[in-house]
mmCIF file of C-alpha atoms in Angstrom:
data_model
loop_
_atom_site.group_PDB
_atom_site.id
_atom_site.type_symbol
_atom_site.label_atom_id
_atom_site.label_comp_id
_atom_site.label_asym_id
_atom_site.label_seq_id
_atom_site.Cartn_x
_atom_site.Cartn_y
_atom_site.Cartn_z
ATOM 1 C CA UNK A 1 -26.417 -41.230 14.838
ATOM 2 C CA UNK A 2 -24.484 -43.771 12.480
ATOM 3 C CA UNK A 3 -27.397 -45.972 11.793
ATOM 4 C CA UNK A 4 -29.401 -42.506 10.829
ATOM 5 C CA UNK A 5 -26.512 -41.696 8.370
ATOM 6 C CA UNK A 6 -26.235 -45.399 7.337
ATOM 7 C CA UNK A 7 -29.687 -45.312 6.365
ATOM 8 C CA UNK A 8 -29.974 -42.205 4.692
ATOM 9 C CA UNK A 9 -27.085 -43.479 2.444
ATOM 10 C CA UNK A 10 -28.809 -46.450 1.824
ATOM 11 C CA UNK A 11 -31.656 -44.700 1.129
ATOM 12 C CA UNK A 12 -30.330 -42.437 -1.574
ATOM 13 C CA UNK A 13 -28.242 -45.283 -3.375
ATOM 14 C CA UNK A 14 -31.792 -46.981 -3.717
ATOM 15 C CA UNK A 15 -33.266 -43.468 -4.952
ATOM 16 C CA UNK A 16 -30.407 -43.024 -7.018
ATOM 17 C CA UNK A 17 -30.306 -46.409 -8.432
ATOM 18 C CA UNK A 18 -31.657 -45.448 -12.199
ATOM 19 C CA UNK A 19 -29.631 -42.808 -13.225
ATOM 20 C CA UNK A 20 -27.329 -43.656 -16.069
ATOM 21 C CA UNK A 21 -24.901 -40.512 -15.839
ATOM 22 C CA UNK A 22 -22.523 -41.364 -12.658
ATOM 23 C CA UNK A 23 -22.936 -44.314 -10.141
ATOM 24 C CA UNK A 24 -25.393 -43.583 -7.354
ATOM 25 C CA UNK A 25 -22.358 -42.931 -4.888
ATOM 26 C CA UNK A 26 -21.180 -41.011 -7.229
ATOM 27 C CA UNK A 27 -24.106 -39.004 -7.331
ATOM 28 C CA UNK A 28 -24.849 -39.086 -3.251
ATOM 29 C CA UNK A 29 -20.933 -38.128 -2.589
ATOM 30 C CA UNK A 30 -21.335 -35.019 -5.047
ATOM 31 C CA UNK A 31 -24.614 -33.917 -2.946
ATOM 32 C CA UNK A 32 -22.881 -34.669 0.211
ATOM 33 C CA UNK A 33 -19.823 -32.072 -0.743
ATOM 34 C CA UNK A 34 -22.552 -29.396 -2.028
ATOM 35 C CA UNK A 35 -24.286 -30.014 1.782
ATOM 36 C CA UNK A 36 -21.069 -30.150 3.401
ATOM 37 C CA UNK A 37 -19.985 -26.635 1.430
ATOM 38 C CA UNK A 38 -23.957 -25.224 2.165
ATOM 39 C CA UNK A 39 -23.147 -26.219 6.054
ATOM 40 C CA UNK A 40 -19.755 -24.178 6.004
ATOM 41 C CA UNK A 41 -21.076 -21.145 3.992
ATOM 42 C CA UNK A 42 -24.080 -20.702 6.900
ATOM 43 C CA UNK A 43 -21.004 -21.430 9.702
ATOM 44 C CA UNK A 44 -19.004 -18.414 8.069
ATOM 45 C CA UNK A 45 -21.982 -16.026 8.163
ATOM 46 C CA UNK A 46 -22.647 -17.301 11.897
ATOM 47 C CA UNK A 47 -18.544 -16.834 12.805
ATOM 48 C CA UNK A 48 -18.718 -13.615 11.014
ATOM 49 C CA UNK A 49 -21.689 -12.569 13.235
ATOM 50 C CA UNK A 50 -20.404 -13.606 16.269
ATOM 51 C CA UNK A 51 -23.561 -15.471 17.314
ATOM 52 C CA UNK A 52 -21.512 -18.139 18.592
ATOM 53 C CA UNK A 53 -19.104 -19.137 21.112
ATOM 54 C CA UNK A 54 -15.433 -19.754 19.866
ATOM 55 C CA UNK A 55 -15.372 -23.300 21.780
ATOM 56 C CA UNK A 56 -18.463 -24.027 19.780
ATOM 57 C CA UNK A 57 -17.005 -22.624 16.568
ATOM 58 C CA UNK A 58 -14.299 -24.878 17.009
ATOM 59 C CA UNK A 59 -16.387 -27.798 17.549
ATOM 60 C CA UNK A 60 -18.388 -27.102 14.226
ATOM 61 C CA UNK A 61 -15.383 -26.371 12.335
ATOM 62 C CA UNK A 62 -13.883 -29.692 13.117
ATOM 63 C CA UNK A 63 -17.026 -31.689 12.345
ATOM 64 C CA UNK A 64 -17.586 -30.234 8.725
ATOM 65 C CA UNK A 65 -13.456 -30.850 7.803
ATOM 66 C CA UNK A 66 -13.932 -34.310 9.435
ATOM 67 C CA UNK A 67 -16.526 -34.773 7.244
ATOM 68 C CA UNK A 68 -15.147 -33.639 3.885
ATOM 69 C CA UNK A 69 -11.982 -35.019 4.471
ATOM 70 C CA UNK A 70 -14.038 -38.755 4.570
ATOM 71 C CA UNK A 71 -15.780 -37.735 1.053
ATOM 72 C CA UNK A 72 -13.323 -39.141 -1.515
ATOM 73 C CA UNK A 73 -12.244 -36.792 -4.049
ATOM 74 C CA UNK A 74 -14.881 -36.796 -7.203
ATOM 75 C CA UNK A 75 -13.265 -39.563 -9.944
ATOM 76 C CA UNK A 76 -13.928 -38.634 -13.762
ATOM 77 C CA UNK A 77 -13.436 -42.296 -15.100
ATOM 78 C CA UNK A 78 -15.983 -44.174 -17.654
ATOM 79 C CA UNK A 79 -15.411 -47.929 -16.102
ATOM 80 C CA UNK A 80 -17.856 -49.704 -14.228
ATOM 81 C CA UNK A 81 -18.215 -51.275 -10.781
ATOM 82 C CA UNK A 82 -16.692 -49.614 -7.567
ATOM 83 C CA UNK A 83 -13.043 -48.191 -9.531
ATOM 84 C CA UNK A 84 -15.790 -45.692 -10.288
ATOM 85 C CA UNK A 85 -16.534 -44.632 -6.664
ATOM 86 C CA UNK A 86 -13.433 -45.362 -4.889
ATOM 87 C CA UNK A 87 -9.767 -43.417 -6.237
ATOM 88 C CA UNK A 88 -6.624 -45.240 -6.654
ATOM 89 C CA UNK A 89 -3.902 -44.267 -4.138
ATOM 90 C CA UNK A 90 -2.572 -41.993 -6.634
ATOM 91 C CA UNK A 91 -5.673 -40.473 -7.303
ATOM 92 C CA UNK A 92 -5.789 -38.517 -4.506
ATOM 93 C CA UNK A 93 -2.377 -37.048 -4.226
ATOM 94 C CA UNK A 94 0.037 -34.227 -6.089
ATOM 95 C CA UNK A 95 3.277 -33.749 -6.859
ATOM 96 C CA UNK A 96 3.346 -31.170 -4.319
ATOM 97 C CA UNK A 97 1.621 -33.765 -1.595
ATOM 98 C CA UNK A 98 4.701 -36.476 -2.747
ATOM 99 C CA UNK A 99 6.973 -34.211 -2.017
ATOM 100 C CA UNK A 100 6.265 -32.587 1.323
ATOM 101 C CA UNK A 101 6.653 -33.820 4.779
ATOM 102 C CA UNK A 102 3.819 -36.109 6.100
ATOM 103 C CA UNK A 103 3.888 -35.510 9.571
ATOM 104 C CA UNK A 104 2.522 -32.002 10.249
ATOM 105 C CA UNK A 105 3.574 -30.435 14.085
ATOM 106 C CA UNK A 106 0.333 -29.068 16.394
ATOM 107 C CA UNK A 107 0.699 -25.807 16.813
ATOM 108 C CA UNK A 108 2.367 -24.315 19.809
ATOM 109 C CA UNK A 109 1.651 -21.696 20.772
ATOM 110 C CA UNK A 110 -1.443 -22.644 19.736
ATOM 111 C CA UNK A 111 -2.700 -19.503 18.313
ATOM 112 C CA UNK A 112 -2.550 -17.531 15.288
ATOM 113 C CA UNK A 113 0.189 -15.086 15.432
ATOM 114 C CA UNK A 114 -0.964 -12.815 12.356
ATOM 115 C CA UNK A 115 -4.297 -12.662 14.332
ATOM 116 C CA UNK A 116 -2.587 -11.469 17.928
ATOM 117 C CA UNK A 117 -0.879 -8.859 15.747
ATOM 118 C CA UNK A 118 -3.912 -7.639 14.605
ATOM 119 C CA UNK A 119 -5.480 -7.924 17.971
ATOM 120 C CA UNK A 120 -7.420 -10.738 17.625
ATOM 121 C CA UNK A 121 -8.264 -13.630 19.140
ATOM 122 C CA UNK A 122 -11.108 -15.264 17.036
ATOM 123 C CA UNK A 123 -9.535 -17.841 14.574
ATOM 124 C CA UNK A 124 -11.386 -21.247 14.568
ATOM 125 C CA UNK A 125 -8.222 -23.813 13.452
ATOM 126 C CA UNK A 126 -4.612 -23.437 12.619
ATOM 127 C CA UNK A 127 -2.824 -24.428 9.699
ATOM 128 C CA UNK A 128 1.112 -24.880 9.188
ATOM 129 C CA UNK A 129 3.128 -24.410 6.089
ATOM 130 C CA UNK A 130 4.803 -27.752 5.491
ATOM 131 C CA UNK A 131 7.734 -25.438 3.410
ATOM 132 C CA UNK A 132 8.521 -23.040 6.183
ATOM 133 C CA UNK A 133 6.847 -24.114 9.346
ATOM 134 C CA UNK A 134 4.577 -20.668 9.836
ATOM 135 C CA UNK A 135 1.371 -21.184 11.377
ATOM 136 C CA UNK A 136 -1.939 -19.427 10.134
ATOM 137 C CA UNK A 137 -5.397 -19.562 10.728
ATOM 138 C CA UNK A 138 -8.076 -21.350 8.520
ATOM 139 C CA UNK A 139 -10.040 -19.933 5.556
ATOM 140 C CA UNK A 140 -13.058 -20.367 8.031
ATOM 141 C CA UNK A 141 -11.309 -18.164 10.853
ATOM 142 C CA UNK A 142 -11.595 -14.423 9.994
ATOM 143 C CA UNK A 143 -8.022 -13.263 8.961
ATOM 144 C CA UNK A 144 -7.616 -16.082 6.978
ATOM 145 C CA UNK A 145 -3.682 -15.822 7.391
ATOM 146 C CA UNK A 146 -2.955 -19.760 6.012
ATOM 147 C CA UNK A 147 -4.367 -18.933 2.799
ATOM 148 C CA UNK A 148 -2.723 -15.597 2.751
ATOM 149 C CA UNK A 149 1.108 -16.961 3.713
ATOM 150 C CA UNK A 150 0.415 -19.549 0.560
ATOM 151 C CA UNK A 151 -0.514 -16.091 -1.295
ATOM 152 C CA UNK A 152 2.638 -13.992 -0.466
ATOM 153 C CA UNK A 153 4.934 -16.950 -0.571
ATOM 154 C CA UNK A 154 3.813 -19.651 -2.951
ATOM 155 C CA UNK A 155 4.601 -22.230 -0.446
ATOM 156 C CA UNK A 156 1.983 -24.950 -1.959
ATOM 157 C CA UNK A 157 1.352 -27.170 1.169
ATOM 158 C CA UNK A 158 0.067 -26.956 4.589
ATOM 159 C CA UNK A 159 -1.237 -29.438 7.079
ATOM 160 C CA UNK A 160 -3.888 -29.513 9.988
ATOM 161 C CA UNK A 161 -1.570 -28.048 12.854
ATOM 162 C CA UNK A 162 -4.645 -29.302 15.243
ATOM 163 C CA UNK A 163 -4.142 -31.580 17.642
ATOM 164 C CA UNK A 164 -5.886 -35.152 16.448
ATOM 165 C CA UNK A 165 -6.042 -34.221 13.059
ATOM 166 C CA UNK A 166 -3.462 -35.636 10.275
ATOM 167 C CA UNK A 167 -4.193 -34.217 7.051
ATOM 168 C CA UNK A 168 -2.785 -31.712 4.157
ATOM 169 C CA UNK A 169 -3.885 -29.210 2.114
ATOM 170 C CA UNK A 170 -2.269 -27.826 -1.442
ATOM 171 C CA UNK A 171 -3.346 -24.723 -2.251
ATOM 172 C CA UNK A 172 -1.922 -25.158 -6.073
ATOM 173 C CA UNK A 173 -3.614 -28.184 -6.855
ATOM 174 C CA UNK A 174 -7.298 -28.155 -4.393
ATOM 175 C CA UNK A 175 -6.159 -31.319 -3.207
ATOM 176 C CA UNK A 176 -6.595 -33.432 0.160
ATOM 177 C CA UNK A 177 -3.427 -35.099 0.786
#
């Protein structure tokens, strides 16, 4: 599978290779976010259907934020050569990722408690607030309770509480941190 991706990256760098507007990464790691985001719109309709298992929910949600959490964030810079493609260390971060904590805790329970209110049980990942420590399902689970937490409270930051997976999310800034 990684020498199929390897060469369809090769592939569309040499495809790519004439176009004067952005690098050819550039170019292949904006189509890779627009497939990644096609991928997760056709995974919401199948969640919301309930055509699939939740164990194989899970599994698809993890592989498409694995995936766009590789993709650097986009760069708008004018230089040449590969400061183009890859961001600076600051580059990637917010005053609202400096600030909060880096470690984020796995979830335990591990469950959405906003969803067992409501009586469900169908929530594909969990989030945590990195202000306040509540934990919330995903904008790709149904109740979307992460997303609404950040709405009612403002607290900016959240992390993967997902066993395995280290990475943060500020809602005020769309920003990987």
């Amino acid at each position: 599978m990684h020498k199929q991706l390897d060469l369809r990256a090769f592939s569309a760098w040499e495809q790519l290779g004439d176009q004067q507007a952005e690098t050819p990464m550039q170019t292949y790691q904006r189509l890779r976010r627009e497939i990644v985001a096609a991928e997760r719109e056709v995974f919401v309709e199948l969640r919301d259907t309930g055509e699939l298992e939740e164990e194989l929910l899970r599994e698809l949600q993890h592989r498409l934020d694995l995936e766009e959490s590789l993709l650097p964030d986009p760069v708008e810079s004018e230089a040449e050569g590969h400061q183009d493609v890859l961001p600076g260390p600051q580059a990637r971060t917010c005053e609202h990722l400096q600030v909060a904590p880096v470690e984020v805790p796995d979830a335990e329970p591990r469950e959405c408690e906003a969803c067992r209110h409501d009586g469900r049980d169908d929530w594909v990942h969990l989030r945590a607030c990195l202000s306040c420590g509540h934990v919330g399902c995903c904008d790709s689970s149904p109740g979307r309770h992460s997303a609404a937490h950040f709405t009612e409270t403002g607290h900016p930051v959240m992390g993967s509480a997902e066993r395995g997976e280290h990475w943060r999310w500020c809602f005020l800034d769309s920003r990987v941190g």
